Amino acid sequence: MARPAVHGYNAAMRPSLPCLLLAACATESTMHPTAPVPVADPHSYARPHEVHSTHLDLDLRLDFERHIAEGTVTHTLQRLDPAAPFVVDSAGLEITAIVDQDGNELHATWPTQPDPVLGTERSIRLLPTTTRVRIAYRTAPDAEAMQWLAPEQTNGGTQPFLFTQGQAILTRSWIPLQDSPAVRVTWTARVQAPPGLVPVMSATQRGHDGPVHTFAMDKPVPPYLIALACGDLVSRDISARCAVWAEPKTIDLAASELADMEAMVQACEQLFGPYRWGRYDVLVLPPSFPFGGMENPCLTFATPTILAGDRSLVSLIAHELAHSWSGNLVTNATWRDFWLNEGFTVHLENRIMEHVYGPDRAAMEVALGMHELASELRTLPAADQVLHVDLSGRNPDDGMTGVPYQKGAAFLRRLEQLVGRPAMDAFLRQWFDEHAFRSVTTATFLAFLDERLLRGRPDRDQVDVARWVTAAGLPTDAPVPDSVLFAAVDRELGRWRGGTEPAQLATDGWVTQQWLRFLAGLETASAPRTDQLAALDHAFEFTRSGNSEILAAWLVLATRHGYPAIDRRRELFLMTVGRRKFLKPIYEALLATEGGKDRALAIYRKARPRYHAVSQRTLDAMLGYSP
Ligand code: BES
Ligand code: ZN
């Protein structure tokens, strides 16, 4: 039986860097094929350079009454230091037994107080003969990774739903493991669900025996990519390797919206090499999902708010698919290298969009992204404007700004501008091929960049790589996005500012991205008046828009400038949608209005129980709410 340490070890005595710098690490040739890269990860207690879990086997039962997952995880160990304990991360887990492959009970110690960000370090003492460790445990009902939804939070309204969200450091709240992206594991799982509910995971489905479903991931993946969802789910094939999963009531819309999935996979394969994960499926979740999408291998998790009816928001699928190369195949070794995941992915996403939907669409998406980055940079502290950002002592979630995404992608576009598209695409393909199934640091990328792309080029000094990666702000050589379709929008914005009535503007045939540009431009010269907002709404029916991006942008604008006709629509939106990217600016706008704090809190108190822990964390801080 595991029991708390009786003496000696408490949080105050912990070294400041939980995962210590590896002074003596194994050399390349002696390393396990999935050996962790020797780096310090300030967001994990694991010591994979001493004992490395190479495979884990999950056996879990889902209890929808108690909101608990219960069962065992069995770790297969590679013991690099025979004297060292096996240290795992955990958060809120109740551990009931720890045994090795021979049934020997193993002794574990942990500090009395969990760290508020990192959770609890569990140090398991191993016997000389130990090769496998089985941990019996149950999750807490408020495990941060897990959101248990009541039937009324689903589209069907009759069955409950569960999904997990591991990135960045939440997997430890539903599986005790070495929760660092520098560590890679293969895994298998058996999941028992109540009758009528279908579990799905980020892996290959191996079938089911009654209520017990079996899964296997035979490629080594970082722990944040282990994911599970369970609900009233059905699937619809898009192609031989692509399918959409959703609730029965959502499946038709989801399948027609995502019909281009296979074309996207083929585009990315053509550009950046084979898709190495077997199937590529998308699961459309209930609206409380806190993100737009999450690149869980084999099975992207996506918000239903991309189902606009006209495929106008599918760049999000291109993005999550692109992570099958940038992120899942080649993974950031620590969260300060997050831009290697997201900046590369935004770049690949755009290359896919251009391939499948043409250069005009791709150009608009770049311009929208850069416009958002420019406004965000005006509010971000300088230290957070850096690609290679220092996140030690902080929640890695704080690094999820536009900087790793848009500045990261702008850096790659700048390099493409220097060397030309064919050379840049070929370089990226080599990067993925040569680092496949590895976790990499910024230093590794910079060395590769120098060696394979820049060295020997007489023009290489034109790009100040160090400045791009380590300085704040956007370097002045960032490529300026250029879109003819946006030039048309900007002309109409100019006419509107000059007094032309909304109905007289030339908006025929505008696509979603043009409307988003239009909405972003409405407050650039001066604040729109309430009567102007009413006229715009009358002409273009923004308040009734079924497009979540257009609606959310409009709700922010209308809230900020006091247009009360949106109030009911806004409340309904905040009560149903849990996507943080939408919630945050809407609550922020409401907070900034007169008497807004009370109104925001009145809605938040009702809506909060429906939000996932990651959205709650952000909004609690913003609204000064303590539960
Ligand atoms: N991997 C991210 C989501 C994420 C990042 C979750 C960090 C937790 C911590 C995913 O690929 C993503 O970037 N999603 C975006 C959409 C994308 C189109 C920019 C989102 O959810 O908004
Ligand atoms: Zn992403």
XYZ file of C-alpha atoms and ligand atoms in Angstrom:
650
model
C 0.000 0.000 0.000
C 1.144 3.499 -0.737
C 1.051 5.887 2.169
C 2.150 9.456 2.673
C 5.739 10.051 3.643
C 5.859 10.084 7.413
C 8.663 12.515 7.698
C 11.115 14.678 5.999
C 9.895 15.563 2.581
C 7.658 18.506 1.929
C 6.990 20.986 -0.804
C 9.314 23.592 0.631
C 12.284 21.273 0.276
C 11.725 20.508 -3.356
C 14.418 21.619 -5.775
C 13.291 24.621 -7.787
C 13.525 22.757 -11.101
C 11.377 19.674 -10.601
C 12.913 17.656 -13.419
C 16.623 18.160 -12.820
C 19.082 19.020 -15.540
C 20.600 15.825 -16.756
C 24.273 15.984 -16.030
C 25.035 12.487 -17.227
C 22.649 11.246 -19.837
C 22.828 8.178 -22.015
C 24.549 8.668 -25.350
C 22.518 8.407 -28.574
C 23.669 4.857 -29.284
C 22.717 3.415 -25.900
C 19.377 5.165 -25.821
C 16.055 3.383 -26.125
C 14.405 4.280 -29.450
C 11.901 6.359 -27.525
C 14.353 7.596 -24.928
C 13.413 10.988 -23.538
C 15.483 13.893 -24.751
C 17.817 15.050 -22.032
C 16.223 18.350 -21.057
C 15.016 20.030 -17.931
C 11.226 20.209 -17.871
C 10.093 22.595 -15.142
C 6.530 21.268 -15.480
C 7.130 17.650 -14.542
C 8.565 15.877 -11.511
C 9.472 12.858 -13.629
C 13.095 11.749 -13.879
C 12.982 9.806 -17.144
C 16.766 9.796 -17.482
C 16.820 7.510 -14.429
C 13.744 5.369 -14.969
C 11.763 5.655 -18.169
C 8.243 4.342 -18.649
C 8.262 3.123 -22.252
C 4.788 1.596 -22.404
C 1.653 1.947 -20.360
C -1.407 -0.215 -20.186
C -4.642 1.306 -18.901
C -7.566 -0.600 -17.497
C -10.353 1.784 -16.545
C -14.021 1.714 -15.659
C -16.024 4.903 -16.159
C -18.502 5.758 -13.429
C -20.906 8.404 -14.756
C -22.803 8.550 -11.468
C -19.812 9.455 -9.346
C -17.825 11.207 -12.110
C -14.880 8.950 -11.486
C -12.599 6.734 -13.561
C -11.266 3.798 -11.604
C -8.812 1.032 -12.387
C -5.115 0.514 -12.987
C -2.220 1.715 -15.088
C 0.733 -0.615 -15.632
C 4.043 0.955 -16.599
C 6.796 -1.001 -18.349
C 10.100 0.418 -17.200
C 13.488 0.940 -18.674
C 15.820 1.342 -15.700
C 18.750 3.497 -16.670
C 19.798 4.065 -13.069
C 19.156 0.819 -11.155
C 19.162 2.605 -7.804
C 16.691 5.319 -8.725
C 13.002 5.395 -7.808
C 10.228 5.659 -10.402
C 8.842 9.188 -10.106
C 5.425 9.963 -11.586
C 3.267 13.051 -11.789
C -0.253 12.975 -10.413
C -2.964 15.482 -9.555
C -5.876 14.737 -7.272
C -5.587 10.977 -7.773
C -6.457 8.558 -5.034
C -3.875 5.793 -5.243
C -4.949 2.576 -3.564
C -2.137 0.103 -4.338
C 1.213 -0.120 -6.106
C 2.648 -3.533 -7.021
C 5.302 -4.832 -9.392
C 5.038 -7.621 -11.975
C 5.562 -10.271 -9.289
C 2.871 -8.902 -7.041
C 5.336 -7.278 -4.630
C 3.927 -4.203 -2.925
C 6.022 -1.110 -3.636
C 6.475 1.750 -1.221
C 5.749 5.291 -2.374
C 6.316 8.704 -0.847
C 4.878 12.081 -1.639
C 4.743 15.533 -0.087
C 1.776 16.415 2.076
C 0.720 19.414 -0.008
C 0.284 19.285 -3.790
C 1.858 22.052 -5.828
C -1.012 24.239 -7.145
C 0.244 23.973 -10.734
C 2.259 20.759 -10.898
C 0.247 18.526 -8.606
C 1.876 15.783 -6.585
C 5.233 14.132 -7.094
C 4.992 10.399 -6.344
C 8.261 8.638 -5.804
C 7.930 4.842 -6.032
C 10.763 2.774 -4.606
C 11.607 -0.152 -6.890
C 12.968 -3.597 -6.058
C 16.079 -4.729 -7.939
C 13.873 -7.121 -9.924
C 11.104 -4.659 -10.775
C 10.409 -4.263 -14.501
C 6.740 -3.330 -14.398
C 4.744 -1.220 -11.951
C 0.977 -1.411 -11.600
C -0.791 1.489 -9.902
C -4.409 1.081 -8.801
C -6.183 4.415 -8.528
C -9.292 6.478 -8.975
C -9.646 9.994 -10.335
C -11.201 12.912 -8.461
C -14.687 14.025 -9.589
C -13.142 17.410 -10.379
C -10.087 16.013 -12.203
C -8.924 18.898 -14.369
C -8.481 16.853 -17.528
C -11.971 15.378 -17.382
C -15.240 17.042 -18.117
C -18.309 15.029 -17.206
C -21.340 16.492 -18.953
C -24.945 16.180 -17.876
C -27.356 15.010 -20.626
C -28.695 18.554 -21.076
C -25.210 19.691 -22.122
C -25.323 17.400 -25.155
C -27.200 17.748 -28.408
C -29.233 14.577 -27.810
C -30.159 15.639 -24.303
C -30.655 12.110 -22.948
C -27.194 10.633 -22.282
C -24.234 11.968 -20.299
C -20.860 12.597 -21.918
C -17.224 12.542 -20.862
C -14.114 13.855 -22.548
C -10.530 14.395 -21.462
C -8.125 17.202 -22.382
C -4.494 16.440 -21.628
C -2.513 19.365 -23.009
C -0.552 20.868 -21.453
C -0.111 19.170 -18.047
C -3.538 17.761 -17.256
C -3.058 14.089 -18.163
C -1.609 13.577 -14.678
C -5.087 14.263 -13.270
C -6.460 11.084 -14.850
C -3.367 8.853 -15.219
C -0.342 8.729 -12.898
C 2.565 8.944 -15.356
C 5.686 10.798 -16.437
C 3.816 13.839 -17.698
C 6.484 15.600 -19.738
C 6.376 16.024 -23.524
C 10.049 14.981 -23.526
C 8.851 11.487 -22.577
C 7.234 9.233 -25.182
C 5.237 6.085 -24.505
C 3.375 3.506 -26.499
C 0.133 2.499 -24.818
C -2.806 0.147 -24.736
C -6.131 0.542 -22.963
C -9.251 -1.284 -21.945
C -12.166 0.972 -21.091
C -15.439 -0.160 -19.628
C -18.374 2.142 -20.320
C -22.000 1.943 -19.212
C -24.412 0.291 -21.676
C -25.344 2.556 -24.579
C -22.266 4.770 -24.311
C -19.376 4.400 -26.753
C -15.803 5.146 -25.637
C -13.279 6.404 -28.221
C -9.577 7.140 -27.770
C -6.621 8.765 -29.530
C -5.395 5.415 -30.847
C -6.354 2.455 -32.997
C -9.620 0.832 -31.962
C -9.143 -2.861 -31.409
C -12.815 -3.744 -30.966
C -14.847 -4.588 -27.904
C -15.914 -7.472 -25.776
C -19.307 -6.500 -24.403
C -18.905 -3.174 -22.602
C -15.086 -3.343 -22.576
C -13.466 -1.496 -25.483
C -9.825 -2.011 -26.414
C -7.364 0.509 -27.895
C -3.699 0.506 -28.891
C -1.205 3.204 -29.798
C 1.922 1.501 -31.106
C 3.762 4.731 -31.921
C 5.507 6.470 -29.025
C 3.581 9.610 -28.083
C 3.947 12.293 -25.426
C 1.489 11.853 -22.517
C -0.540 14.964 -23.335
C -1.819 13.169 -26.437
C -3.555 10.339 -24.562
C -7.255 11.154 -24.780
C -10.616 9.583 -24.142
C -14.206 10.535 -24.871
C -17.379 8.620 -24.146
C -20.978 9.326 -25.016
C -23.797 8.540 -27.376
C -21.509 8.467 -30.414
C -21.812 7.290 -33.989
C -19.424 7.575 -36.915
C -19.725 8.303 -40.623
C -17.001 7.427 -43.131
C -15.555 10.208 -45.277
C -12.963 7.988 -46.988
C -11.176 4.684 -46.397
C -9.111 6.204 -43.576
C -11.196 9.213 -42.474
C -14.408 9.291 -40.492
C -16.373 11.782 -38.437
C -17.637 10.898 -34.946
C -20.465 12.807 -33.293
C -23.727 12.426 -31.470
C -26.473 11.001 -33.719
C -28.199 14.396 -33.887
C -24.996 16.122 -35.043
C -23.579 13.534 -37.423
C -25.214 14.692 -40.686
C -24.101 18.280 -40.292
C -20.648 17.205 -39.077
C -20.084 14.792 -41.970
C -21.078 17.280 -44.646
C -19.052 20.080 -43.041
C -15.924 17.922 -42.837
C -16.232 16.234 -46.227
C -12.850 17.654 -47.319
C -10.858 15.822 -44.636
C -9.372 13.276 -47.012
C -8.356 15.999 -49.475
C -6.607 17.792 -46.622
C -4.691 14.678 -45.571
C -3.574 14.136 -49.153
C -2.480 17.760 -49.500
C -0.357 17.547 -46.371
C 1.134 14.214 -47.428
C 2.108 15.672 -50.765
C 3.812 18.595 -49.075
C 5.367 17.106 -45.969
C 5.538 13.325 -46.288
C 3.388 10.319 -45.394
C 0.629 10.413 -42.809
C 1.998 7.960 -40.261
C -0.920 7.366 -37.907
C -3.210 5.035 -39.835
C -6.655 6.581 -39.484
C -7.465 10.270 -39.339
C -10.854 10.749 -37.677
C -12.483 13.819 -36.145
C -14.703 13.733 -33.074
C -17.165 16.633 -32.853
C -17.752 17.255 -29.168
C -20.538 19.017 -27.271
C -20.146 22.822 -27.162
C -18.506 22.987 -23.735
C -15.223 21.746 -25.252
C -12.783 24.476 -24.107
C -10.713 24.622 -27.297
C -11.369 24.925 -30.978
C -9.589 21.681 -31.576
C -7.123 19.273 -30.016
C -4.815 17.172 -32.153
C -5.279 13.847 -30.356
C -3.579 11.240 -32.593
C -5.867 9.321 -34.964
C -8.809 11.293 -33.542
C -8.829 15.090 -33.527
C -11.233 16.496 -30.927
C -13.169 19.500 -32.281
C -15.672 22.070 -31.077
C -19.092 21.982 -32.749
C -18.777 25.753 -33.234
C -16.902 25.072 -36.503
C -20.065 23.590 -38.019
C -21.087 26.733 -39.879
C -22.906 24.913 -42.676
C -20.672 26.223 -45.453
C -17.241 24.763 -44.579
C -16.012 28.289 -43.895
C -14.340 27.387 -40.575
C -12.570 24.170 -41.587
C -9.095 25.701 -41.386
C -9.325 24.471 -37.806
C -9.360 20.899 -39.113
C -6.403 21.686 -41.384
C -4.644 22.938 -38.257
C -5.321 19.876 -36.095
C -4.449 17.579 -38.991
C -1.159 19.421 -39.539
C -0.233 18.575 -35.949
C 0.063 14.961 -37.167
C 3.436 16.210 -38.459
C 4.258 19.254 -36.322
C 3.514 18.327 -32.726
C 2.573 14.681 -32.734
C 5.397 13.340 -34.910
C 7.942 15.980 -33.897
C 7.022 17.241 -30.445
C 8.053 20.209 -28.315
C 10.325 18.786 -25.608
C 9.154 21.324 -23.029
C 6.358 23.878 -22.990
C 8.797 26.717 -23.660
C 9.326 25.083 -27.071
C 5.558 25.228 -27.723
C 6.125 27.459 -30.756
C 7.731 24.446 -32.487
C 4.318 22.778 -32.213
C 2.016 25.687 -32.919
C 3.987 28.047 -35.147
C 4.883 25.180 -37.478
C 1.299 23.973 -37.392
C -0.147 27.353 -38.325
C 2.289 27.417 -41.240
C 1.349 23.899 -42.377
C -2.334 24.666 -41.865
C -1.962 27.532 -44.284
C -0.117 25.432 -46.837
C -2.980 22.891 -46.673
C -5.628 25.617 -47.003
C -3.894 27.034 -50.038
C -3.686 23.591 -51.615
C -7.317 22.660 -51.017
C -9.114 26.034 -51.183
C -6.743 28.250 -53.153
C -4.397 31.185 -52.477
C -7.112 33.810 -51.901
C -8.602 31.917 -48.982
C -5.162 31.171 -47.534
C -4.075 34.810 -47.840
C -7.125 35.989 -45.914
C -6.472 33.532 -43.097
C -2.867 34.757 -42.787
C -4.002 38.374 -42.678
C -6.632 37.670 -39.995
C -4.051 35.869 -37.864
C -1.510 38.661 -38.152
C -4.134 41.290 -37.389
C -5.039 39.456 -34.175
C -1.389 39.130 -33.246
C -0.838 42.858 -33.711
C -3.654 43.700 -31.291
C -2.532 41.090 -28.787
C 1.059 42.363 -28.815
C -0.237 45.719 -27.633
C -1.393 44.116 -24.366
C 1.176 41.353 -23.704
C 4.121 41.911 -21.350
C 7.432 41.921 -23.246
C 8.588 38.633 -21.695
C 5.548 36.872 -23.166
C 6.206 38.211 -26.667
C 9.189 35.898 -27.044
C 8.976 32.635 -29.036
C 11.356 30.817 -26.694
C 9.369 32.019 -23.694
C 10.378 31.323 -20.097
C 7.489 29.561 -18.364
C 9.246 28.138 -15.332
C 7.299 28.718 -12.155
C 4.151 29.393 -14.190
C 1.291 27.404 -15.599
C 2.293 26.392 -19.145
C -1.203 27.361 -20.206
C -0.059 30.989 -19.772
C 2.104 30.480 -22.859
C -0.937 29.876 -25.043
C -0.996 33.302 -26.673
C -0.895 34.374 -30.294
C 2.895 34.562 -30.082
C 3.817 30.860 -30.534
C 1.073 30.560 -33.161
C 1.231 33.664 -35.311
C 4.712 34.989 -34.631
C 6.009 31.427 -34.976
C 4.321 31.039 -38.356
C 5.486 34.494 -39.452
C 9.076 33.412 -38.733
C 8.668 30.410 -41.025
C 7.087 32.588 -43.724
C 10.037 34.948 -43.412
C 12.421 32.038 -43.951
C 10.325 30.914 -46.919
C 10.562 34.410 -48.332
C 14.354 34.182 -48.089
C 14.939 30.723 -49.541
C 11.865 30.261 -51.734
C 8.912 27.968 -51.288
C 10.336 24.736 -52.755
C 13.435 24.908 -50.549
C 11.363 25.730 -47.468
C 8.878 22.904 -48.033
C 11.723 20.450 -48.621
C 13.478 21.647 -45.486
C 10.358 21.161 -43.375
C 9.832 17.708 -44.793
C 13.391 16.780 -43.793
C 12.803 18.186 -40.327
C 9.788 15.900 -39.861
C 11.440 12.840 -41.404
C 14.631 13.118 -39.418
C 12.972 13.844 -36.075
C 9.966 11.569 -36.423
C 8.635 10.304 -33.074
C 11.080 12.497 -31.196
C 10.715 15.410 -28.825
C 12.840 18.403 -29.736
C 14.020 21.665 -28.234
C 14.346 25.084 -29.800
C 18.143 24.638 -29.769
C 17.801 21.448 -31.848
C 15.696 23.288 -34.390
C 18.050 26.249 -34.595
C 21.027 23.945 -35.197
C 19.087 22.098 -37.919
C 18.011 25.392 -39.479
C 21.560 26.601 -39.617
C 22.964 23.357 -40.979
C 20.303 22.529 -43.555
C 18.935 25.846 -44.709
C 21.043 28.863 -43.922
C 24.706 27.881 -43.760
C 26.677 29.126 -46.761
C 23.927 31.408 -48.045
C 25.353 34.872 -48.746
C 21.976 36.422 -47.873
C 21.541 34.628 -44.542
C 22.194 37.727 -42.439
C 19.023 39.239 -43.822
C 17.122 37.184 -41.241
C 18.089 37.823 -37.649
C 17.210 34.371 -36.313
C 18.214 35.116 -32.712
C 16.019 38.195 -32.699
C 13.030 36.247 -34.034
C 13.406 33.587 -31.370
C 14.502 35.475 -28.266
C 13.358 39.102 -28.606
C 9.966 40.647 -27.843
C 7.690 42.101 -30.499
C 7.393 41.355 -34.179
C 10.626 41.904 -36.136
C 10.307 44.578 -38.803
C 11.101 42.092 -41.560
C 7.942 40.071 -40.834
C 6.223 39.492 -44.181
C 3.222 41.802 -44.611
C 0.133 39.803 -45.565
C -1.520 40.841 -48.787
C -5.076 39.917 -49.757
C -7.026 41.295 -52.708
C -10.288 40.130 -51.164
C -9.482 42.145 -48.034
C -8.598 45.189 -50.090
C -12.218 45.111 -51.275
C -13.443 44.966 -47.673
C -11.174 47.829 -46.652
C -12.630 49.956 -49.459
C -16.154 49.356 -48.180
C -15.036 50.100 -44.615
C -13.745 53.415 -45.895
C -17.096 54.187 -47.502
C -18.921 53.260 -44.294
C -16.691 55.568 -42.293
C -17.464 58.263 -44.830
C -21.165 57.926 -44.063
C -22.465 55.381 -46.606
C -25.396 53.398 -45.225
C -24.627 49.716 -44.536
C -27.213 48.534 -47.062
C -25.433 50.558 -49.776
C -22.077 48.833 -49.249
C -20.880 46.372 -51.915
C -20.898 43.214 -49.810
C -22.450 40.784 -52.286
C -20.652 37.463 -52.327
C -18.535 38.178 -49.285
C -17.231 35.077 -47.541
C -16.830 34.545 -43.790
C -13.228 35.751 -43.677
C -14.266 39.027 -45.357
C -17.004 39.559 -42.776
C -14.462 38.953 -40.024
C -12.189 41.570 -41.585
C -15.141 43.928 -41.809
C -16.050 43.437 -38.142
C -12.421 43.906 -37.070
C -12.278 47.169 -39.036
C -15.413 48.752 -37.629
C -13.711 50.240 -34.611
C -10.312 51.151 -36.038
C -10.932 54.830 -36.789
C -13.410 55.644 -34.026
C -15.858 53.862 -31.747
C -19.078 52.925 -33.571
C -22.211 54.551 -32.125
C -25.208 52.519 -30.999
C -27.326 53.750 -33.923
C -24.571 52.699 -36.315
C -24.463 49.240 -34.760
C -28.239 48.974 -35.066
C -28.047 49.907 -38.754
C -25.306 47.357 -39.363
C -27.285 44.692 -37.553
C -30.404 45.569 -39.504
C -28.584 45.275 -42.817
C -26.418 42.217 -42.097
C -28.216 40.391 -39.245
C -25.061 39.750 -37.261
C -26.979 39.011 -34.047
C -28.708 36.152 -35.835
C -25.564 34.780 -37.462
C -25.164 31.009 -37.325
C -21.440 31.393 -37.887
C -19.747 31.245 -34.478
C -16.710 33.319 -35.475
C -18.853 36.108 -36.942
C -21.266 35.977 -34.022
C -18.511 36.017 -31.388
C -16.724 38.958 -33.061
C -20.029 40.828 -33.256
C -20.925 40.105 -29.627
C -17.566 41.525 -28.527
C -17.973 44.657 -30.648
C -21.601 45.213 -29.664
C -20.838 44.623 -25.978
C -17.918 47.011 -26.020
C -19.953 49.787 -27.600
C -23.179 49.279 -25.669
C -25.638 47.862 -28.202
C -28.251 46.232 -25.949
C -30.138 44.268 -28.615
C -27.578 41.501 -28.329
C -28.010 40.890 -24.601
C -30.199 37.802 -24.853
C -28.158 36.276 -27.663
C -24.985 36.895 -25.686
C -26.341 35.234 -22.574
C -27.494 32.204 -24.549
C -24.060 31.949 -26.180
C -22.225 32.191 -22.858
C -24.537 29.579 -21.351
C -23.923 27.008 -24.079
C -20.460 27.538 -25.560
C -17.392 26.718 -23.460
C -14.714 27.581 -26.013
C -12.272 29.793 -24.155
C -11.195 31.757 -27.215
C -14.780 33.078 -27.514
C -15.626 33.375 -23.821
C -12.588 35.394 -22.831
C -13.053 38.427 -25.121
C -16.811 38.527 -24.548
C -16.496 38.543 -20.747
C -13.589 40.977 -21.076
C -15.711 43.385 -23.124
C -18.591 43.083 -20.674
C -16.281 43.731 -17.712
C -15.072 46.956 -19.303
C -18.582 48.439 -19.575
C -20.273 50.476 -16.855
C -21.790 48.129 -14.290
C -20.378 45.327 -16.402
C -18.668 43.465 -13.592
C -21.972 42.665 -11.890
C -23.586 41.636 -15.152
C -20.625 39.478 -16.107
C -20.596 37.785 -12.709
C -24.349 37.204 -12.807
C -23.974 35.257 -16.054
C -20.722 33.599 -15.021
C -22.184 32.203 -11.794
C -24.850 30.397 -13.814
C -22.599 29.338 -16.672
C -19.442 28.362 -14.806
C -20.540 24.820 -13.858
C -20.896 24.128 -17.577
C -17.367 25.168 -18.471
C -14.299 22.921 -18.537
C -11.642 23.487 -15.865
C -9.280 25.268 -18.291
C -11.917 27.848 -19.212
C -12.879 28.177 -15.540
C -9.270 28.839 -14.578
C -8.879 31.654 -17.103
C -12.242 33.254 -16.336
C -11.955 32.926 -12.537
C -8.748 34.956 -12.734
C -10.187 37.500 -15.148
C -13.410 38.063 -13.207
C -11.789 37.859 -9.772
C -14.067 34.949 -8.946
C -13.196 32.475 -6.238
C -15.325 29.362 -6.177
N -2.968 22.051 -29.353
C -3.833 23.160 -29.450
C -4.740 23.309 -28.274
C -4.041 23.494 -26.943
C -2.867 24.214 -26.823
C -4.598 22.969 -25.807
C -2.257 24.358 -25.578
C -3.990 23.109 -24.583
C -2.810 23.812 -24.463
C -4.668 23.096 -30.724
O -3.998 22.556 -31.813
C -5.003 24.504 -31.103
O -4.099 25.245 -31.376
N -6.283 24.853 -31.135
C -6.743 26.170 -31.490
C -7.293 26.204 -32.883
C -6.318 26.511 -33.953
C -7.035 26.600 -35.293
C -5.498 27.735 -33.717
C -7.886 26.522 -30.579
O -8.355 25.648 -29.852
O -8.330 27.652 -30.595
Zn -2.471 23.791 -32.528
